[in-house]
Amino acid sequence: MSGRDFYAILGVSRQADKEELKKAYRKLAVQYHPDRNPDNPDAAAKFREVAEAYDVLSDDQKRQIYDRFGEAGLKGRGQTINPEDIFANFMSMFGGFGGFGDIFGGGRSRQRSGQGRNQQIEITLTLNEAATGIEREIELQRDVACETCNGTGAEPGSSPEICSACRGQGQIAHNQGLFMITTTCPQCRGAGRFIRNKCTACKGTGRTAVSKKIKVKIPAGIDSGNTIRVAGAGGAGTNGGPPGDLYVVIDIAEDERFAREGDDLIHEMKISVPDAVLGRRAYIPGLFDEVRVDVPKGSQPGDILRISGEGMPRLGTRGRGDLWIRLEVEVPKKPSRHVRKLYEQLREAEEKGD
Ligand SMILES: [Zn+2]
Ligand SMILES: [Zn+2]
């Protein structure tokens, strides 16, 4: 087995099921997340490594290849991995971005910093759009700072007031003998401020939803499940905080011509019995142009021909994958009289050993 041991990296057995993988990845990703380990290159490397391991083992197809051929089996598939994207994708699927503050144990301070919400959107591409790469205009419902109140939530001319009950702390401490118990301030519900005159345009939230068009560049070779992060294109921040990010999840529609396997394409080609016996030069629709296929004589049903460089472009690098052609021999169900005669003669000849 060549390359790294992804099971050992995640600390799971080779029989680990999806739940175990998720748990192991979540624990390690949170532990090594750059937000928790600023300026620690070891943690960043570890964060990347667990993302790579999870990316492979959580995908049935990649895991199968990995189990048989090791890491080397996955090379050349043109996969570029952004560990932050894998993590963000994971979080959005299992628990949501709302859980971010909780898992980092810093929910309150994160809220105060006012970063906008991350948003996720799925777009569907045709196989050819994925092959050429495109620029897609996406219409988004975005939170932006309310123009009327500049995001403060208070009617123009007034401003939010510090909560008198908690003096802006958002929490109230109760002295219980030896213990100090803190509870969320009931007057401001933890915000630390309250707004006497709410802005009518945003009802005091400080944000309004507007629809906004943004252009997203989708690189050639992208595959279903890949995610593109558009930094700063998510919801608006509050109190001058930075905006969130937009995650564009790619889905690729089924194609009539091809099935896709990484960077390779697979085409089922129907040929006649005489073509299989005698061989034939044929042309089939390729991804961009017609592709010439030389069916060799004596081809058997299920034989596979490989045409190199006619597959999908490799994401982030040069070159293209291969086109695999699986031959399907069509046996006539209702031959014409004439054709049936020929088959009868053919049988006679074969029985005589002509
Ligand atoms: Zn407002
Ligand atoms: Zn309060």
Tab-separated table of C-alpha atoms and ligand atoms in Angstrom:
chain	number	residue	atom	x	y	z
A	1	MET	CA	0.000	0.000	0.000
A	2	SER	CA	1.515	3.289	-1.063
A	3	GLY	CA	1.010	6.753	0.385
A	4	ARG	CA	-0.529	7.823	3.670
A	5	ASP	CA	-2.851	5.799	5.879
A	6	PHE	CA	-6.048	7.852	5.907
A	7	TYR	CA	-7.651	5.543	8.451
A	8	ALA	CA	-4.798	6.137	10.894
A	9	ILE	CA	-4.962	9.891	10.251
A	10	LEU	CA	-8.614	9.922	11.319
A	11	GLY	CA	-7.950	7.351	14.051
A	12	VAL	CA	-10.624	4.929	12.862
A	13	SER	CA	-10.606	1.260	11.858
A	14	ARG	CA	-10.704	0.160	8.239
A	15	GLN	CA	-14.296	-0.975	8.806
A	16	ALA	CA	-15.422	2.421	10.099
A	17	ASP	CA	-18.883	3.401	8.885
A	18	LYS	CA	-19.960	6.871	7.790
A	19	GLU	CA	-21.075	7.892	11.278
A	20	GLU	CA	-17.707	7.023	12.782
A	21	LEU	CA	-15.926	8.902	9.991
A	22	LYS	CA	-18.070	11.976	10.562
A	23	LYS	CA	-17.445	11.935	14.292
A	24	ALA	CA	-13.715	11.437	13.918
A	25	TYR	CA	-13.390	14.129	11.275
A	26	ARG	CA	-15.501	16.640	13.156
A	27	LYS	CA	-13.487	16.193	16.344
A	28	LEU	CA	-10.111	16.559	14.622
A	29	ALA	CA	-11.152	19.360	12.274
A	30	VAL	CA	-12.417	21.421	15.188
A	31	GLN	CA	-9.276	20.665	17.182
A	32	TYR	CA	-6.936	21.743	14.389
A	33	HIS	CA	-9.061	24.483	12.813
A	34	PRO	CA	-6.925	27.562	11.965
A	35	ASP	CA	-9.314	29.794	13.923
A	36	ARG	CA	-8.310	27.904	17.040
A	37	ASN	CA	-4.649	27.639	16.192
A	38	PRO	CA	-3.557	30.964	14.767
A	39	ASP	CA	0.063	31.022	13.599
A	40	ASN	CA	0.504	27.307	14.085
A	41	PRO	CA	1.669	25.721	10.838
A	42	ASP	CA	1.608	22.211	12.362
A	43	ALA	CA	-2.085	22.555	13.112
A	44	ALA	CA	-2.757	23.923	9.624
A	45	ALA	CA	-1.000	20.921	8.067
A	46	LYS	CA	-2.936	18.562	10.311
A	47	PHE	CA	-6.201	20.352	9.441
A	48	ARG	CA	-5.449	19.833	5.761
A	49	GLU	CA	-4.516	16.201	6.242
A	50	VAL	CA	-7.715	15.251	8.099
A	51	ALA	CA	-9.716	17.056	5.406
A	52	GLU	CA	-7.972	15.030	2.700
A	53	ALA	CA	-8.546	11.804	4.609
A	54	TYR	CA	-12.215	12.609	5.172
A	55	ASP	CA	-12.698	13.697	1.582
A	56	VAL	CA	-11.530	10.298	0.362
A	57	LEU	CA	-13.066	7.982	2.968
A	58	SER	CA	-16.475	9.655	2.990
A	59	ASP	CA	-16.840	9.145	-0.761
A	60	ASP	CA	-17.711	5.511	-1.555
A	61	GLN	CA	-16.061	5.571	-4.930
A	62	LYS	CA	-12.830	7.185	-3.773
A	63	ARG	CA	-12.729	4.928	-0.729
A	64	GLN	CA	-12.977	1.822	-2.919
A	65	ILE	CA	-10.106	2.988	-5.088
A	66	TYR	CA	-8.102	3.950	-2.026
A	67	ASP	CA	-8.690	0.579	-0.340
A	68	ARG	CA	-7.442	-1.255	-3.406
A	69	PHE	CA	-4.640	0.917	-4.667
A	70	GLY	CA	-3.756	3.285	-1.833
A	71	GLU	CA	-3.207	6.988	-2.206
A	72	ALA	CA	-1.398	6.493	-5.520
A	73	GLY	CA	-4.652	5.178	-7.011
A	74	LEU	CA	-6.227	8.586	-6.489
A	75	LYS	CA	-3.406	10.585	-8.058
A	76	GLY	CA	-4.001	12.244	-11.376
A	77	ARG	CA	-7.711	12.599	-10.764
A	78	GLY	CA	-7.212	16.329	-10.830
A	79	GLN	CA	-8.738	16.885	-7.409
A	80	THR	CA	-7.641	20.049	-5.708
A	81	ILE	CA	-8.627	20.208	-2.130
A	82	ASN	CA	-9.395	23.252	-0.072
A	83	PRO	CA	-9.627	22.044	3.536
A	84	GLU	CA	-11.658	25.105	4.555
A	85	ASP	CA	-14.227	24.265	1.888
A	86	ILE	CA	-14.461	20.652	2.964
A	87	PHE	CA	-14.954	21.783	6.539
A	88	ALA	CA	-17.521	24.430	5.631
A	89	ASN	CA	-19.373	21.930	3.472
A	90	PHE	CA	-19.336	19.399	6.274
A	91	MET	CA	-20.631	21.930	8.772
A	92	SER	CA	-23.380	23.080	6.477
A	93	MET	CA	-24.569	19.522	5.975
A	94	PHE	CA	-24.209	18.345	9.545
A	95	GLY	CA	-25.349	20.959	11.960
A	96	GLY	CA	-25.193	24.111	9.946
A	97	PHE	CA	-23.216	27.271	10.266
A	98	GLY	CA	-25.315	28.139	13.265
A	99	GLY	CA	-23.243	25.592	15.111
A	100	PHE	CA	-19.976	27.328	14.410
A	101	GLY	CA	-19.968	29.474	17.501
A	102	ASP	CA	-20.892	26.541	19.669
A	103	ILE	CA	-18.226	24.148	18.550
A	104	PHE	CA	-15.530	26.744	18.940
A	105	GLY	CA	-16.847	27.557	22.370
A	106	GLY	CA	-16.804	31.243	21.598
A	107	GLY	CA	-20.352	31.869	20.526
A	108	ARG	CA	-20.769	35.175	22.240
A	109	SER	CA	-17.553	36.829	21.193
A	110	ARG	CA	-18.118	35.672	17.629
A	111	GLN	CA	-21.568	37.189	17.589
A	112	ARG	CA	-20.236	40.480	18.842
A	113	SER	CA	-17.582	40.650	16.132
A	114	GLY	CA	-20.548	40.790	13.784
A	115	GLN	CA	-19.440	38.617	10.894
A	116	GLY	CA	-22.271	38.137	8.426
A	117	ARG	CA	-23.906	34.785	7.801
A	118	ASN	CA	-22.353	32.309	5.426
A	119	GLN	CA	-24.743	31.363	2.673
A	120	GLN	CA	-24.939	28.314	0.522
A	121	ILE	CA	-26.473	27.876	-2.893
A	122	GLU	CA	-26.542	24.936	-5.275
A	123	ILE	CA	-26.290	25.375	-9.012
A	124	THR	CA	-26.749	22.793	-11.743
A	125	LEU	CA	-24.519	22.724	-14.805
A	126	THR	CA	-24.558	20.648	-17.954
A	127	LEU	CA	-21.592	18.390	-18.531
A	128	ASN	CA	-20.363	20.675	-21.301
A	129	GLU	CA	-20.564	23.736	-19.073
A	130	ALA	CA	-18.478	21.839	-16.532
A	131	ALA	CA	-16.042	20.910	-19.293
A	132	THR	CA	-15.490	24.426	-20.601
A	133	GLY	CA	-15.944	26.341	-17.369
A	134	ILE	CA	-18.415	29.205	-17.319
A	135	GLU	CA	-19.268	32.414	-15.610
A	136	ARG	CA	-22.691	32.103	-14.049
A	137	GLU	CA	-24.805	34.956	-12.806
A	138	ILE	CA	-26.512	34.021	-9.578
A	139	GLU	CA	-29.365	35.895	-7.992
A	140	LEU	CA	-29.102	35.848	-4.247
A	141	GLN	CA	-31.221	36.983	-1.382
A	142	ARG	CA	-28.610	38.768	0.672
A	143	ASP	CA	-28.720	40.426	4.030
A	144	VAL	CA	-27.280	43.890	3.819
A	145	ALA	CA	-26.986	46.597	6.429
A	146	CYS	CA	-30.237	48.582	6.535
A	147	GLU	CA	-29.753	51.830	4.662
A	148	THR	CA	-32.178	53.767	6.795
A	149	CYS	CA	-30.394	53.146	10.088
A	150	ASN	CA	-26.937	52.175	8.804
A	151	GLY	CA	-27.335	48.790	10.422
A	152	THR	CA	-27.816	50.026	13.984
A	153	GLY	CA	-31.495	49.011	14.081
A	154	ALA	CA	-32.436	52.324	15.701
A	155	GLU	CA	-34.581	55.016	14.110
A	156	PRO	CA	-32.413	57.740	12.514
A	157	GLY	CA	-31.577	60.379	15.110
A	158	SER	CA	-31.619	57.871	17.949
A	159	SER	CA	-29.198	55.158	18.860
A	160	PRO	CA	-29.305	51.857	20.701
A	161	GLU	CA	-29.036	52.255	24.429
A	162	ILE	CA	-26.897	50.286	26.792
A	163	CYS	CA	-29.137	47.887	28.709
A	164	SER	CA	-29.532	49.211	32.234
A	165	ALA	CA	-30.263	45.800	33.764
A	166	CYS	CA	-26.935	44.234	32.768
A	167	ARG	CA	-24.940	47.412	32.039
A	168	GLY	CA	-24.301	46.164	28.524
A	169	GLN	CA	-22.861	42.808	29.596
A	170	GLY	CA	-25.754	40.757	28.239
A	171	GLN	CA	-25.505	38.567	31.316
A	172	ILE	CA	-26.447	38.967	34.927
A	173	ALA	CA	-24.418	37.450	37.750
A	174	HIS	CA	-26.226	36.025	40.755
A	175	ASN	CA	-24.229	35.430	43.872
A	176	GLN	CA	-25.162	32.040	45.310
A	177	GLY	CA	-22.889	31.730	48.291
A	178	LEU	CA	-19.745	30.062	47.001
A	179	PHE	CA	-20.903	30.066	43.433
A	180	MET	CA	-21.469	32.786	40.962
A	181	ILE	CA	-24.163	31.900	38.486
A	182	THR	CA	-24.621	33.944	35.360
A	183	THR	CA	-27.797	33.987	33.324
A	184	THR	CA	-28.739	35.723	30.117
A	185	CYS	CA	-30.149	39.172	30.794
A	186	PRO	CA	-33.951	38.967	30.440
A	187	GLN	CA	-34.339	42.615	29.502
A	188	CYS	CA	-32.079	42.635	26.436
A	189	ARG	CA	-31.987	38.846	25.837
A	190	GLY	CA	-28.214	38.905	25.923
A	191	ALA	CA	-27.648	41.652	23.385
A	192	GLY	CA	-26.360	44.114	25.981
A	193	ARG	CA	-28.221	46.920	24.259
A	194	PHE	CA	-31.768	47.627	23.480
A	195	ILE	CA	-33.417	49.846	20.973
A	196	ARG	CA	-36.082	52.205	22.251
A	197	ASN	CA	-37.082	53.539	18.842
A	198	LYS	CA	-36.808	50.687	16.390
A	199	CYS	CA	-36.014	51.535	12.802
A	200	THR	CA	-39.239	51.030	10.876
A	201	ALA	CA	-37.508	49.944	7.684
A	202	CYS	CA	-35.808	46.892	9.249
A	203	LYS	CA	-37.950	46.497	12.395
A	204	GLY	CA	-34.874	46.936	14.524
A	205	THR	CA	-32.840	44.082	13.076
A	206	GLY	CA	-30.369	46.408	11.336
A	207	ARG	CA	-30.512	44.291	8.208
A	208	THR	CA	-32.671	44.053	5.151
A	209	ALA	CA	-32.836	41.348	2.522
A	210	VAL	CA	-32.180	42.500	-0.990
A	211	SER	CA	-31.796	40.421	-4.073
A	212	LYS	CA	-28.428	40.872	-5.602
A	213	LYS	CA	-26.803	39.407	-8.666
A	214	ILE	CA	-23.268	38.207	-8.488
A	215	LYS	CA	-21.092	36.539	-11.064
A	216	VAL	CA	-19.328	33.327	-10.146
A	217	LYS	CA	-16.506	31.932	-12.235
A	218	ILE	CA	-16.697	28.175	-12.470
A	219	PRO	CA	-13.465	26.554	-13.601
A	220	ALA	CA	-13.287	23.857	-16.273
A	221	GLY	CA	-13.290	20.318	-14.914
A	222	ILE	CA	-15.488	20.986	-11.890
A	223	ASP	CA	-17.425	17.969	-10.591
A	224	SER	CA	-20.641	17.352	-8.685
A	225	GLY	CA	-20.209	18.059	-4.998
A	226	ASN	CA	-17.309	20.486	-5.489
A	227	THR	CA	-17.788	23.756	-3.661
A	228	ILE	CA	-16.625	27.193	-4.676
A	229	ARG	CA	-16.194	29.764	-1.954
A	230	VAL	CA	-16.848	33.363	-2.885
A	231	ALA	CA	-15.317	35.301	-0.028
A	232	GLY	CA	-17.423	38.198	1.213
A	233	ALA	CA	-20.474	37.391	-0.896
A	234	GLY	CA	-22.570	36.088	2.007
A	235	GLY	CA	-24.715	38.058	4.441
A	236	ALA	CA	-23.705	41.535	5.586
A	237	GLY	CA	-21.885	41.924	8.872
A	238	THR	CA	-23.305	43.861	11.777
A	239	ASN	CA	-21.653	46.781	13.548
A	240	GLY	CA	-19.064	47.079	10.830
A	241	GLY	CA	-18.179	43.362	10.944
A	242	PRO	CA	-17.055	41.609	7.773
A	243	PRO	CA	-19.584	39.938	5.477
A	244	GLY	CA	-19.976	36.164	5.449
A	245	ASP	CA	-18.952	33.969	2.550
A	246	LEU	CA	-20.993	32.357	-0.175
A	247	TYR	CA	-20.564	28.652	-0.850
A	248	VAL	CA	-21.607	27.563	-4.303
A	249	VAL	CA	-22.199	23.808	-4.391
A	250	ILE	CA	-21.944	22.313	-7.848
A	251	ASP	CA	-24.350	19.758	-9.233
A	252	ILE	CA	-23.899	18.368	-12.720
A	253	ALA	CA	-26.924	17.155	-14.635
A	254	GLU	CA	-27.003	13.683	-16.147
A	255	ASP	CA	-25.698	13.566	-19.676
A	256	GLU	CA	-27.200	11.403	-22.418
A	257	ARG	CA	-23.868	10.658	-23.991
A	258	PHE	CA	-21.566	10.071	-21.089
A	259	ALA	CA	-21.281	8.797	-17.584
A	260	ARG	CA	-18.489	10.459	-15.661
A	261	GLU	CA	-15.865	8.847	-13.489
A	262	GLY	CA	-13.541	11.535	-12.134
A	263	ASP	CA	-11.887	13.017	-15.215
A	264	ASP	CA	-12.823	10.077	-17.414
A	265	LEU	CA	-15.970	9.728	-19.474
A	266	ILE	CA	-17.717	6.491	-20.326
A	267	HIS	CA	-19.840	6.027	-23.432
A	268	GLU	CA	-21.948	2.999	-24.321
A	269	MET	CA	-21.651	2.387	-28.049
A	270	LYS	CA	-24.049	0.163	-29.919
A	271	ILE	CA	-22.611	-1.852	-32.783
A	272	SER	CA	-24.133	-4.483	-35.039
A	273	VAL	CA	-23.112	-8.140	-35.155
A	274	PRO	CA	-21.304	-7.678	-38.502
A	275	ASP	CA	-19.481	-4.625	-37.087
A	276	ALA	CA	-18.316	-6.726	-34.143
A	277	VAL	CA	-17.128	-9.494	-36.452
A	278	LEU	CA	-15.609	-7.403	-39.196
A	279	GLY	CA	-14.569	-4.261	-37.331
A	280	ARG	CA	-15.571	-0.762	-38.346
A	281	ARG	CA	-14.519	2.841	-38.280
A	282	ALA	CA	-17.265	4.921	-36.698
A	283	TYR	CA	-17.816	8.444	-35.403
A	284	ILE	CA	-19.559	9.240	-32.151
A	285	PRO	CA	-20.477	12.559	-30.574
A	286	GLY	CA	-17.649	13.601	-28.268
A	287	LEU	CA	-17.608	16.245	-25.584
A	288	PHE	CA	-16.753	18.985	-28.092
A	289	ASP	CA	-16.309	17.374	-31.531
A	290	GLU	CA	-16.972	14.059	-33.170
A	291	VAL	CA	-14.610	11.355	-32.077
A	292	ARG	CA	-13.340	8.639	-34.363
A	293	VAL	CA	-13.628	5.120	-33.025
A	294	ASP	CA	-11.930	2.188	-34.674
A	295	VAL	CA	-13.852	-0.877	-33.602
A	296	PRO	CA	-11.435	-3.775	-34.042
A	297	LYS	CA	-12.550	-6.926	-35.794
A	298	GLY	CA	-13.579	-9.716	-33.468
A	299	SER	CA	-14.859	-7.285	-30.806
A	300	GLN	CA	-16.780	-8.944	-27.990
A	301	PRO	CA	-19.834	-7.524	-26.205
A	302	GLY	CA	-18.646	-5.477	-23.232
A	303	ASP	CA	-15.195	-4.834	-24.692
A	304	ILE	CA	-13.826	-1.469	-23.705
A	305	LEU	CA	-11.905	0.849	-25.984
A	306	ARG	CA	-9.939	3.745	-24.573
A	307	ILE	CA	-9.454	7.015	-26.382
A	308	SER	CA	-6.947	9.038	-24.446
A	309	GLY	CA	-7.359	12.778	-23.949
A	310	GLU	CA	-11.061	12.886	-24.891
A	311	GLY	CA	-12.357	12.968	-21.315
A	312	MET	CA	-13.058	15.904	-19.008
A	313	PRO	CA	-10.521	18.677	-18.555
A	314	ARG	CA	-8.588	18.235	-15.334
A	315	LEU	CA	-9.552	20.778	-12.709
A	316	GLY	CA	-6.803	23.263	-12.030
A	317	THR	CA	-4.246	21.637	-14.326
A	318	ARG	CA	-3.694	20.998	-17.981
A	319	GLY	CA	-4.790	18.008	-19.961
A	320	ARG	CA	-7.905	15.928	-20.091
A	321	GLY	CA	-8.973	12.522	-18.860
A	322	ASP	CA	-9.799	9.644	-21.161
A	323	LEU	CA	-12.896	8.490	-22.986
A	324	TRP	CA	-13.820	4.863	-22.381
A	325	ILE	CA	-16.117	3.241	-24.907
A	326	ARG	CA	-18.019	0.152	-23.893
A	327	LEU	CA	-19.217	-1.882	-26.851
A	328	GLU	CA	-22.741	-3.162	-26.828
A	329	VAL	CA	-23.477	-5.633	-29.625
A	330	GLU	CA	-27.032	-5.324	-30.873
A	331	VAL	CA	-28.589	-8.595	-31.918
A	332	PRO	CA	-31.478	-8.002	-34.336
A	333	LYS	CA	-34.802	-9.052	-32.791
A	334	LYS	CA	-36.867	-8.865	-35.955
A	335	PRO	CA	-34.573	-9.237	-38.939
A	336	SER	CA	-36.008	-8.713	-42.395
A	337	ARG	CA	-36.557	-11.742	-44.597
A	338	HIS	CA	-33.439	-11.033	-46.523
A	339	VAL	CA	-31.295	-10.624	-43.439
A	340	ARG	CA	-32.736	-13.787	-41.914
A	341	LYS	CA	-31.793	-15.688	-45.053
A	342	LEU	CA	-28.250	-14.426	-44.735
A	343	TYR	CA	-28.121	-15.534	-41.109
A	344	GLU	CA	-29.383	-18.958	-42.142
A	345	GLN	CA	-26.644	-19.194	-44.738
A	346	LEU	CA	-24.177	-18.005	-42.135
A	347	ARG	CA	-25.242	-20.755	-39.742
A	348	GLU	CA	-24.942	-23.350	-42.452
A	349	ALA	CA	-21.493	-22.170	-43.333
A	350	GLU	CA	-20.398	-22.180	-39.691
A	351	GLU	CA	-21.799	-25.668	-39.123
A	352	LYS	CA	-19.981	-26.960	-42.161
A	353	GLY	CA	-16.862	-25.245	-40.897
A	354	ASP	CA	-16.521	-23.269	-44.122
B	1	ZN	ZN	-32.997	49.952	9.850
B	2	ZN	ZN	-29.360	43.472	29.459
